[in-house]
Coordinates of C-alpha atoms in Angstrom, one line a residue:
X1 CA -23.7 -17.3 -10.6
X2 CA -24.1 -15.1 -7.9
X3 CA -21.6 -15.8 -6.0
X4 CA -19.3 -13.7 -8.2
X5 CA -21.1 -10.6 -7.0
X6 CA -20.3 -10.8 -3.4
X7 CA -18.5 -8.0 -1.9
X8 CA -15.8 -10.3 -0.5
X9 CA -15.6 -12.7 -3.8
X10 CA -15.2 -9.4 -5.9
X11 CA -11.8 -8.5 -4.0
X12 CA -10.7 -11.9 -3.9
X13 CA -10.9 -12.2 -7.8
X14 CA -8.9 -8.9 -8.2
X15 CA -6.5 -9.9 -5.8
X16 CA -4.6 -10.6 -8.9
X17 CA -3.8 -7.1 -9.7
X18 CA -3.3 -5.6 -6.5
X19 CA -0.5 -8.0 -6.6
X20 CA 0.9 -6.3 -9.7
X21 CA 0.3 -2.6 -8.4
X22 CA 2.2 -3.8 -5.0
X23 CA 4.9 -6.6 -5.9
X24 CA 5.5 -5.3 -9.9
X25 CA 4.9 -1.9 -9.2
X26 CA 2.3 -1.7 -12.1
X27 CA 1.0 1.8 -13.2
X28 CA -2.8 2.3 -13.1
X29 CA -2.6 2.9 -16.8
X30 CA -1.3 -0.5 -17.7
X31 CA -3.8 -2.1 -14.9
X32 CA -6.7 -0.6 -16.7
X33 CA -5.4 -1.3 -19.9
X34 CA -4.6 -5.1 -18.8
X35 CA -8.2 -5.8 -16.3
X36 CA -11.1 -3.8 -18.2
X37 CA -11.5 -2.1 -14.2
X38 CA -11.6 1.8 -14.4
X39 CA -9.5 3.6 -13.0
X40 CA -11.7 4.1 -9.8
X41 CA -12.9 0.7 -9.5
X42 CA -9.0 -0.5 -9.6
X43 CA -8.4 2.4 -6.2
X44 CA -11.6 1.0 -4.6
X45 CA -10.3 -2.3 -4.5
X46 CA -7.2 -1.6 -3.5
X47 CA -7.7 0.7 -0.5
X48 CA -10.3 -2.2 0.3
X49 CA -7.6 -4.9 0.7
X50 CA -5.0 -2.8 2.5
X51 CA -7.8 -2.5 5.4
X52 CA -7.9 -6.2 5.6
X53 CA -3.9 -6.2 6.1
X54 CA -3.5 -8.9 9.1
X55 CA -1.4 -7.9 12.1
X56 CA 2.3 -8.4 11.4
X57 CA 3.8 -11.0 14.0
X58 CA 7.9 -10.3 14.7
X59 CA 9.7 -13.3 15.0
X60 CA 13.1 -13.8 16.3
X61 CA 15.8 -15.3 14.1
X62 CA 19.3 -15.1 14.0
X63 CA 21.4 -13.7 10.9
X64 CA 18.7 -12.1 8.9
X65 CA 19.0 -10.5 5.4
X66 CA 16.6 -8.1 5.7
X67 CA 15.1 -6.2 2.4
X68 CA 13.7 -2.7 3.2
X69 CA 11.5 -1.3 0.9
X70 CA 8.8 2.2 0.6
X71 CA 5.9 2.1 -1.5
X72 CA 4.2 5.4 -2.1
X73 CA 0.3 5.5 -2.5
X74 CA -1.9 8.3 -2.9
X75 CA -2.5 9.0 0.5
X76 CA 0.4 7.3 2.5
X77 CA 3.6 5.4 2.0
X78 CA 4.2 2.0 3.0
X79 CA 8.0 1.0 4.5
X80 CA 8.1 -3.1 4.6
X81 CA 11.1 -5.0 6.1
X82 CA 10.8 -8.6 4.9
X83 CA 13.3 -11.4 5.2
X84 CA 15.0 -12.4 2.3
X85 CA 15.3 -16.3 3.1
X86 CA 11.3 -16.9 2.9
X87 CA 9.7 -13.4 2.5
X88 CA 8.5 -12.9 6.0
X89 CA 7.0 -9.4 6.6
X90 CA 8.8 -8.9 9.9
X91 CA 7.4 -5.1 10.3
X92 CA 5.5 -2.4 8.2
X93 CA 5.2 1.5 9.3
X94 CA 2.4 3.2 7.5
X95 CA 3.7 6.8 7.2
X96 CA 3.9 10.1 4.9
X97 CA 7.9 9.3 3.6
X98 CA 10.9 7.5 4.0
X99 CA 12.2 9.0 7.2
X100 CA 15.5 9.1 8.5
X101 CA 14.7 8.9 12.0
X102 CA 11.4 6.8 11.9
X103 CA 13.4 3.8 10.1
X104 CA 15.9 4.4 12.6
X105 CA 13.6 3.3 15.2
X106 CA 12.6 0.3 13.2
X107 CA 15.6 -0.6 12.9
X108 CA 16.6 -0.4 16.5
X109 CA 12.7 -1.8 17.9
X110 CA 13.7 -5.0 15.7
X111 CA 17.4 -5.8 17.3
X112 CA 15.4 -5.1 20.4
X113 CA 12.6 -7.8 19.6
X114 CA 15.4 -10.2 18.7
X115 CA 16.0 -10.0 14.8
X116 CA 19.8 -10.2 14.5
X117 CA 20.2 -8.3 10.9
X118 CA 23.1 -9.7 8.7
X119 CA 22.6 -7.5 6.1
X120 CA 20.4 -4.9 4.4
X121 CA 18.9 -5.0 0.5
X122 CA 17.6 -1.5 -1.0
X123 CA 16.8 0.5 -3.5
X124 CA 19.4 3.0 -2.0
X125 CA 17.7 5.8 -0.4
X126 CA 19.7 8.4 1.1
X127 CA 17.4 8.2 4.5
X128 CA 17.3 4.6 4.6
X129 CA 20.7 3.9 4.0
X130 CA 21.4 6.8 7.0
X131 CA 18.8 4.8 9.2
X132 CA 20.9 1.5 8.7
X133 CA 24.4 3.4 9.0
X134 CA 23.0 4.7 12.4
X135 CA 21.3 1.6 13.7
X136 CA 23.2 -1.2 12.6
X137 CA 26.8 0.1 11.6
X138 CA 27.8 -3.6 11.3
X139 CA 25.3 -4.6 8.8
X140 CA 26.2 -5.2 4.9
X141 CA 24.2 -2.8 2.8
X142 CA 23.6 -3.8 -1.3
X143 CA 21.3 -2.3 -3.6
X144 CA 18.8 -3.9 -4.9
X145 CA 19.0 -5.6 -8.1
X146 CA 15.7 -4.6 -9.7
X147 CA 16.1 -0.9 -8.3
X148 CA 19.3 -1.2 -10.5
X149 CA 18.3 -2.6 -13.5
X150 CA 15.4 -0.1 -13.6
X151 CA 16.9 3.5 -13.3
X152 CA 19.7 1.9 -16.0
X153 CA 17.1 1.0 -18.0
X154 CA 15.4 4.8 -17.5
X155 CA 18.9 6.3 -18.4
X156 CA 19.7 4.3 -22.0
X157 CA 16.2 4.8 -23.2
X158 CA 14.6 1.9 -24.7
X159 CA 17.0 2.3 -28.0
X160 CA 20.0 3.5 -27.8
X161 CA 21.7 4.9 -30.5
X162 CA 25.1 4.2 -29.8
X163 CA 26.2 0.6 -29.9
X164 CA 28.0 0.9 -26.0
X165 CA 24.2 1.2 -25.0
X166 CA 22.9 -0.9 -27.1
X167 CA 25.2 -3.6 -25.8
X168 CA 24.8 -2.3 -22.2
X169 CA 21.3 -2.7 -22.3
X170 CA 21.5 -6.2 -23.0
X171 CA 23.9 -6.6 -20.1
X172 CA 21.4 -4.7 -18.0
X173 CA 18.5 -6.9 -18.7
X174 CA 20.5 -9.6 -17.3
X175 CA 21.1 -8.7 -13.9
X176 CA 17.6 -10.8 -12.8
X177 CA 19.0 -14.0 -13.8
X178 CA 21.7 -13.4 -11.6
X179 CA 20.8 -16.1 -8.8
X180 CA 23.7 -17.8 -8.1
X181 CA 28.0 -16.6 -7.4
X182 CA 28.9 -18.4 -11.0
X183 CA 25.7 -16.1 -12.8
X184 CA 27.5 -12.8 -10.7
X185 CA 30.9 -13.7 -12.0
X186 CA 30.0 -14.4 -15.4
X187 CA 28.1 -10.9 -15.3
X188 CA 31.1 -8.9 -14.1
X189 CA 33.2 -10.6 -16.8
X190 CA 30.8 -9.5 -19.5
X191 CA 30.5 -6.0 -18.2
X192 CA 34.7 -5.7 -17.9
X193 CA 34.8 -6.9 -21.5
X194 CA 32.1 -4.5 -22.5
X195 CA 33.8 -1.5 -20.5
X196 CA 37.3 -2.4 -21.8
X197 CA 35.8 -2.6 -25.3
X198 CA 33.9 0.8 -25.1
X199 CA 36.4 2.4 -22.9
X200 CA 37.4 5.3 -25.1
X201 CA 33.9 6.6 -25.9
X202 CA 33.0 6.4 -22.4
X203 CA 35.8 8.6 -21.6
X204 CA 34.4 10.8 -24.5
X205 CA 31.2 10.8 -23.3
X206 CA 32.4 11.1 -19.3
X207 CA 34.1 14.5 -20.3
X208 CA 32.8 16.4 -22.9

């Protein structure tokens, strides 16, 4: 019974929803709402954990997909470069914003250390995507799929009133379950048939 009120047992049972602030992005309202912690309780924890962060080890590999990614706290931002193919945490800057010429070094410091980058998954920042243009001209950039589905989702509203949106919503909430080239081409041949279907009011709505 008492080992749930060690310091060290605490953290490790609210691991859980530092994982949702960090991985889902989770407000602080829906974490309170969701745990029972306050508000302050939730920020202790948190700012606990990210001073046990172990030392990030670079390892060499060949033809890496590399996702680059900022996460803004209260105090600091976080940029994390991860490979894709197992989720290995090849580099993390702790720093004030996303900036053009620190992610350029980055960049640069990890061709150096032996990471040959194939290509380069975003949310589509204007300073990263200037950092990569920069540092690794040759690289294939794409945005990143749950970037995109959430500023679509932030632009039709949760009910459209128009049926276009309606429909495109639907689309939209899709785009996850893309995981394979036959998923992608199945979801570009709904969206043509919904944009040749809706083509006219779009055009409506694109110039008036």
């Amino acid at each position: 019974m008492f080992t749930q009120n060690r310091p060290e047992q605490r953290l490790k049972n609210r691991f859980v929803w530092f994982k949702k602030w960090i991985l889902e992005r989770q407000t602080y309202k829906t974490l309170i709402l969701d745990s029972g912690y306050s508000k302050d309780t939730l920020q202790r924890t948190f700012y606990a954990i990210l001073e046990q962060a172990p030392k990030v080890k670079i390892i060499q590999r060949n033809n890496v997909n590399l996702r680059m990614d900022a996460t803004y706290f209260e105090k600091f931002c976080l940029v994390c470069y991860q490979d894709d193919f197992d989720g290995y945490t090849q580099l993390i800057r702790f720093t004030d914003k996303e900036d053009y010429f620190e992610m350029k070094e980055d960049l640069e410091n990890l061709i150096k250390l032996g990471i040959q980058i194939e290509s380069v998954t975003t949310d589509g920042h204007k300073s990263i995507l200037k950092a990569i243009k920069k540092a690794i001209p040759d690289a294939k950039v794409q945005r990143c799929l749950v970037h995109i589905q959430r500023m679509c989702l932030i632009w039709l509203t949760r009910f459209p009133k128009h049926i276009a949106g309606q429909e495109l919503r639907s689309l939209v909430l899709m785009l996850l379950k893309i995981k394979t080239e036959n998923d992608k081409t199945f979801w570009i041949q709904e969206f043509n048939q919904w944009f040749s279907k809706h083509k006219e009011y779009i055009n409506e709505k694109t110039f008036n």
